[in-house]
Backbone as JSON Lines, residues from 0, in Angstrom:
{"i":0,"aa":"X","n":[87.87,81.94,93.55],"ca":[87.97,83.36,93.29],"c":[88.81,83.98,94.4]}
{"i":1,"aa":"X","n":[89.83,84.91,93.86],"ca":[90.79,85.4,95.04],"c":[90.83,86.76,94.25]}
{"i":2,"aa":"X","n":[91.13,87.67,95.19],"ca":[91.94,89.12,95.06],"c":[93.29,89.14,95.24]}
{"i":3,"aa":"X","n":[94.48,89.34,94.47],"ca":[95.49,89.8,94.63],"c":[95.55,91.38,94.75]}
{"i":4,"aa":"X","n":[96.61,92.12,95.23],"ca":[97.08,93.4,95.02],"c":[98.5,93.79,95.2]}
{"i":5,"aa":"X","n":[98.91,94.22,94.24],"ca":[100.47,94.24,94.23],"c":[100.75,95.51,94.84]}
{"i":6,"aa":"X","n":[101.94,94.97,95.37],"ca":[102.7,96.55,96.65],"c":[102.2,97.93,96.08]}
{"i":7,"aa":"X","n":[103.04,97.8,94.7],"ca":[102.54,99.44,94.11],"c":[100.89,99.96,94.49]}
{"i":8,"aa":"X","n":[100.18,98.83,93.86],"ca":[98.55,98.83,94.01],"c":[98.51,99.22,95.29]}
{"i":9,"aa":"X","n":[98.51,99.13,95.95],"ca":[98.11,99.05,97.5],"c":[98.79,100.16,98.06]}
{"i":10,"aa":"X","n":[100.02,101.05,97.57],"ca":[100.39,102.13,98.15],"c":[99.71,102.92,97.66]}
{"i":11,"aa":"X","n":[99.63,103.01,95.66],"ca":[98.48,103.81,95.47],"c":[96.64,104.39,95.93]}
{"i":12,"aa":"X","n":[96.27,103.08,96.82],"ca":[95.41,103.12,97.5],"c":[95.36,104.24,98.67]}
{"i":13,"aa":"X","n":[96.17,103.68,99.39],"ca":[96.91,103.92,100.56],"c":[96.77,105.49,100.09]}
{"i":14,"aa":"X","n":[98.0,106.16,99.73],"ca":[98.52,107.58,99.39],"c":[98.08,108.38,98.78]}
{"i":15,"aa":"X","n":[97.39,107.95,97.29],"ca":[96.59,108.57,96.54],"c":[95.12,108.85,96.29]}
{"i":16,"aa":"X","n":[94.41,107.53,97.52],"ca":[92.91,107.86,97.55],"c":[92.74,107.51,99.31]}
{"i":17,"aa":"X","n":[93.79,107.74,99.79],"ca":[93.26,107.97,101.6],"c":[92.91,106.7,102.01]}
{"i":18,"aa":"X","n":[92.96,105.57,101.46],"ca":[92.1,104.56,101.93],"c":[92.95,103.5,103.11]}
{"i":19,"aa":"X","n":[93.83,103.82,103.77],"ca":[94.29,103.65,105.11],"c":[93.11,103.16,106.3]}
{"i":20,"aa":"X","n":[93.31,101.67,106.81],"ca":[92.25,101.62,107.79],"c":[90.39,101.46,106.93]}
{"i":21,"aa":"X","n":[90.57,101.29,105.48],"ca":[89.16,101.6,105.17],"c":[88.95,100.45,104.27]}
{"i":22,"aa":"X","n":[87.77,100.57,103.6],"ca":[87.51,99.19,103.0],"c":[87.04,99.57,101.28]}
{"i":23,"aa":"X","n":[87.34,98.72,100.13],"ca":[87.19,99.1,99.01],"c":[86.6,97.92,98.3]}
{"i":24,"aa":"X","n":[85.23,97.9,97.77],"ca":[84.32,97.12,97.3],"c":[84.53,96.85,95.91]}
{"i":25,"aa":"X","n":[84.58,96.04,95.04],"ca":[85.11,95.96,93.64],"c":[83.52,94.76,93.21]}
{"i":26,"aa":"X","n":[82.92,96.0,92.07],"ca":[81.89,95.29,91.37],"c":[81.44,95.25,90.21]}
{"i":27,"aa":"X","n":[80.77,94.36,89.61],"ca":[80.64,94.5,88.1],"c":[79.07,95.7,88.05]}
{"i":28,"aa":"X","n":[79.23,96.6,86.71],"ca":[78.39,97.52,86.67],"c":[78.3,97.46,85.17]}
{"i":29,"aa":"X","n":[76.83,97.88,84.63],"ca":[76.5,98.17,83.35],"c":[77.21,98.87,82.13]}
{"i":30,"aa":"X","n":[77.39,98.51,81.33],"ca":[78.18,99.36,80.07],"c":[79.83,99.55,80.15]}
{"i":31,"aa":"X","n":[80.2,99.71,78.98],"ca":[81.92,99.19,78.9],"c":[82.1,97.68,78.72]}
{"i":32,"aa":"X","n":[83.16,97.41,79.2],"ca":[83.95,96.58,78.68],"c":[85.3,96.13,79.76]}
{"i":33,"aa":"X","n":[84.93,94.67,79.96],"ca":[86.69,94.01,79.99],"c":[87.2,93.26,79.53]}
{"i":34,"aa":"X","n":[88.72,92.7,79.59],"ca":[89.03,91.61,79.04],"c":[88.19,90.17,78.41]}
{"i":35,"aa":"X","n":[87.15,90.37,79.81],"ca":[86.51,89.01,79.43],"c":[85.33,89.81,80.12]}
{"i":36,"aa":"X","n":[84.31,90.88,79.54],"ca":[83.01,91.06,80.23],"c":[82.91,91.56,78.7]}
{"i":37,"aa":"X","n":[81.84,91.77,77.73],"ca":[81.08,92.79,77.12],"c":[79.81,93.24,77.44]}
{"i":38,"aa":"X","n":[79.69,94.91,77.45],"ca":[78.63,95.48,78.21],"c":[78.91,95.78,79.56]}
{"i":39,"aa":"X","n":[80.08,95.3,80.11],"ca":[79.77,95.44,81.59],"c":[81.32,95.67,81.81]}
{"i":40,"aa":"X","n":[81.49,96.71,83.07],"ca":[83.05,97.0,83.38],"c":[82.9,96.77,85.2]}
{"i":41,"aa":"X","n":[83.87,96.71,85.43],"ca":[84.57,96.81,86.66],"c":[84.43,98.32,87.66]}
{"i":42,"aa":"X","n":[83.47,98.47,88.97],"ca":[83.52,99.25,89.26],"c":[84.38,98.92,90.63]}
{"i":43,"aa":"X","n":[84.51,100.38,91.35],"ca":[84.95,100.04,92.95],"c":[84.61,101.48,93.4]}
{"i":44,"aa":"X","n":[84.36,101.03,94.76],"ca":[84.21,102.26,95.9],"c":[84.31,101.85,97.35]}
{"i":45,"aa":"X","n":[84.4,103.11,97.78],"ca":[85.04,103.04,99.35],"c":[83.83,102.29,100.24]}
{"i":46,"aa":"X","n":[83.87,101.59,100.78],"ca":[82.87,100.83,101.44],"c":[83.51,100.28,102.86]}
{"i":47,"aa":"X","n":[83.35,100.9,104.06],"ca":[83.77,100.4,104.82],"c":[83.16,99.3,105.96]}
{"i":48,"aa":"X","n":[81.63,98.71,105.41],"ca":[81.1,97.76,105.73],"c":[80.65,96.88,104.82]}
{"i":49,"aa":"X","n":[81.35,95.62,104.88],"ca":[80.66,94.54,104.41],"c":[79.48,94.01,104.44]}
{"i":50,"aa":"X","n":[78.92,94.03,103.21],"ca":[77.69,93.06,103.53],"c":[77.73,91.66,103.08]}
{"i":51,"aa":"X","n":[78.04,90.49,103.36],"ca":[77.88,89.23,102.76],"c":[79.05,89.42,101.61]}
{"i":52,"aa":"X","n":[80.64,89.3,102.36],"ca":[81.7,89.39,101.44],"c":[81.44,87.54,100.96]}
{"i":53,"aa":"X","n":[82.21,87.15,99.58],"ca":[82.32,85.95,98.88],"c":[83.67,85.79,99.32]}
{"i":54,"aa":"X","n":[84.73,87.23,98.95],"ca":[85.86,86.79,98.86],"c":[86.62,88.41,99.51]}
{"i":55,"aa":"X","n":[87.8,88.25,100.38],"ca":[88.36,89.55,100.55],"c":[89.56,89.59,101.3]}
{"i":56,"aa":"X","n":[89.82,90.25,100.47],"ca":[92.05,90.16,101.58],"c":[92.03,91.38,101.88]}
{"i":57,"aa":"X","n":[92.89,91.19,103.07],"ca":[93.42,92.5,103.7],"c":[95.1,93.28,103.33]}
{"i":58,"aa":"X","n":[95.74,93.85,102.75],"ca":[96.54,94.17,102.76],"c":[97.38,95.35,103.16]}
{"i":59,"aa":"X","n":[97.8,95.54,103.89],"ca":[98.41,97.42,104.67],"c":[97.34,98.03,105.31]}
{"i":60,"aa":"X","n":[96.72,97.65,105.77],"ca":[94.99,98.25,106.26],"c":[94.51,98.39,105.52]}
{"i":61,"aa":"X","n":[94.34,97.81,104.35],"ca":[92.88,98.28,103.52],"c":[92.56,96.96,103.37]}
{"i":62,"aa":"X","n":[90.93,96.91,103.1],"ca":[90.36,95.7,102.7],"c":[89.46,95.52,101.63]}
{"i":63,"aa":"X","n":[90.14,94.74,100.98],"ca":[89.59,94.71,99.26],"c":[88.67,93.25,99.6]}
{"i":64,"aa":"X","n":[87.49,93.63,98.74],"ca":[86.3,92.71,98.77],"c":[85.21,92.78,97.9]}
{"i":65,"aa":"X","n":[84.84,91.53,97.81],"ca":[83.43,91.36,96.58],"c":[82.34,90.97,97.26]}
{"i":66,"aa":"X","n":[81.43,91.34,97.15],"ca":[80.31,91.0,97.47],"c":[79.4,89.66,97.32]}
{"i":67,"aa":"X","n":[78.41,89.28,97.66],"ca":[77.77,88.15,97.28],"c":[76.75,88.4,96.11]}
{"i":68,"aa":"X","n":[75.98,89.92,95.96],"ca":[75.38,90.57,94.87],"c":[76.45,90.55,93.65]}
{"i":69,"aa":"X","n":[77.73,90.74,93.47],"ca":[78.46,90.99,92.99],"c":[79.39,89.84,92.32]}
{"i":70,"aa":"X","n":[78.98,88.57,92.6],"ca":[80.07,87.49,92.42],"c":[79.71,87.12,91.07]}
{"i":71,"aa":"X","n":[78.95,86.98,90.4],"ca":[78.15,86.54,89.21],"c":[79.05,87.22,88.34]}
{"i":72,"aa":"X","n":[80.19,88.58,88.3],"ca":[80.94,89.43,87.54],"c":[82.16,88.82,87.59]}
{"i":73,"aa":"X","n":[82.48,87.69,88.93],"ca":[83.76,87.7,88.92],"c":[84.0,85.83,89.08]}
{"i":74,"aa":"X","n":[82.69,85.8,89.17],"ca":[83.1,83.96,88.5],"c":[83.84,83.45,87.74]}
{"i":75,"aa":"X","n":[84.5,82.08,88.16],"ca":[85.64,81.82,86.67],"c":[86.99,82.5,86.88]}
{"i":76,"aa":"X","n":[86.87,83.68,87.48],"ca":[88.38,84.4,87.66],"c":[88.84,84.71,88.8]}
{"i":77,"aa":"X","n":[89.69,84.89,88.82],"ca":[90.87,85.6,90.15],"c":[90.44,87.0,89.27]}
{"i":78,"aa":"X","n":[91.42,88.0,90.26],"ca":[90.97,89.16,89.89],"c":[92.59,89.84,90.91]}
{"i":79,"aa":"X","n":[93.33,90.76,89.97],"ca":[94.83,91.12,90.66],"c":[94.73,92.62,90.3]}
{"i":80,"aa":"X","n":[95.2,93.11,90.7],"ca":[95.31,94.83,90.64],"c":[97.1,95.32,90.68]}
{"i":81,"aa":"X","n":[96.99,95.29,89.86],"ca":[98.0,96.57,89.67],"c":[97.97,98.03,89.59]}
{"i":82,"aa":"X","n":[99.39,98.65,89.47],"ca":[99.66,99.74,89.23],"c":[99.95,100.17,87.96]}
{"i":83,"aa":"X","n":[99.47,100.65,87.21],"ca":[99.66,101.17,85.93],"c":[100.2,102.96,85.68]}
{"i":84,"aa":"X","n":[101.56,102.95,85.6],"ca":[102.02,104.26,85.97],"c":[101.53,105.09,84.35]}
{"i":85,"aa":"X","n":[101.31,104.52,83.88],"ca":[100.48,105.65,82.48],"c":[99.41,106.37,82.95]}
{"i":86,"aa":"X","n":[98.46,105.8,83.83],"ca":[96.65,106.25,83.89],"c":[96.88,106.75,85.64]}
{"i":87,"aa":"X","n":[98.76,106.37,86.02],"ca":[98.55,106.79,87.6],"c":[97.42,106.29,88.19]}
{"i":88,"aa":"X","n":[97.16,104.86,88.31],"ca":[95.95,104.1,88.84],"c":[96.03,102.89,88.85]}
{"i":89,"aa":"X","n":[95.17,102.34,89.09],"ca":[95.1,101.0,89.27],"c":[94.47,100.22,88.06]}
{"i":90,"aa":"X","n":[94.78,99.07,87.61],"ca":[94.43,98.4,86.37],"c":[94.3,96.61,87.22]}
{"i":91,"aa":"X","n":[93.49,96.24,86.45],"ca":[92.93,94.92,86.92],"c":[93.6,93.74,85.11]}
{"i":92,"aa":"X","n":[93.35,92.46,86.36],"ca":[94.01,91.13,85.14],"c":[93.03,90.47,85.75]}
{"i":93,"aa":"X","n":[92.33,89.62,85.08],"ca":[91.44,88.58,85.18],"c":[92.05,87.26,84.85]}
{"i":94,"aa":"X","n":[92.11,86.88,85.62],"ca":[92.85,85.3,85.66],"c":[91.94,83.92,85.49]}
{"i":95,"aa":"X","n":[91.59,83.12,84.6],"ca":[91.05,82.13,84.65],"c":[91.34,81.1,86.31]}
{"i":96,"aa":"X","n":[90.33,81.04,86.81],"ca":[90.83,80.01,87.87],"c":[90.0,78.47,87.74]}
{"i":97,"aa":"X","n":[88.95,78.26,86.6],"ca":[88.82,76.97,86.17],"c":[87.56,76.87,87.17]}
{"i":98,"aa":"X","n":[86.83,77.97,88.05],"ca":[85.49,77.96,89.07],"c":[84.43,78.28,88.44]}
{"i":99,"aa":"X","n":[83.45,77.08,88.34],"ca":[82.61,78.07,87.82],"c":[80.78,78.2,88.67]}
């Protein structure tokens, strides 16, 4: 399991939600929908302490990370963030990585 974040992603972080120097937690949460979750979507928030990261990269000062409560959402996949200039935000790809 890895985090990617592409340049755009990461400036939008950066510029559009302040998160310079800070830390951003990405977790699975009740109701919705993803590519490969039903019932359950993709949350994130500003978290600037880790508790028991699984997996987490640093990129431009920010630090993107999953939790160990949280890994059970992201088993089986990589997980990449883009920029999606329609929703002006960030959009996620779930990547098979063959872990299970």
């Amino acid at each position: 399991m890895k985090i990617t974040v592409t340049d755009r992603a990461s400036q939008w972080f950066r510029e559009d939600m302040g998160m310079t120097g800070r830390g951003i937690r990405f977790f699975g949460k009740v109701y919705g929908k993803t590519p490969v979750h039903q019932g359950f979507s993709l949350g994130m928030t500003p978290d600037d302490h880790p508790r028991d990261p699984v997996v987490a990269m640093t990129k431009d000062d920010v630090t993107y990370y999953i939790t160990e409560g949280d890994e059970w959402f992201f088993v089986g996949y990589d997980l990449t963030i883009e920029y999606d200039p329609k929703t002006d935000g960030p959009t996620y790809i779930y990547t098979e990585n063959g872990e299970l």
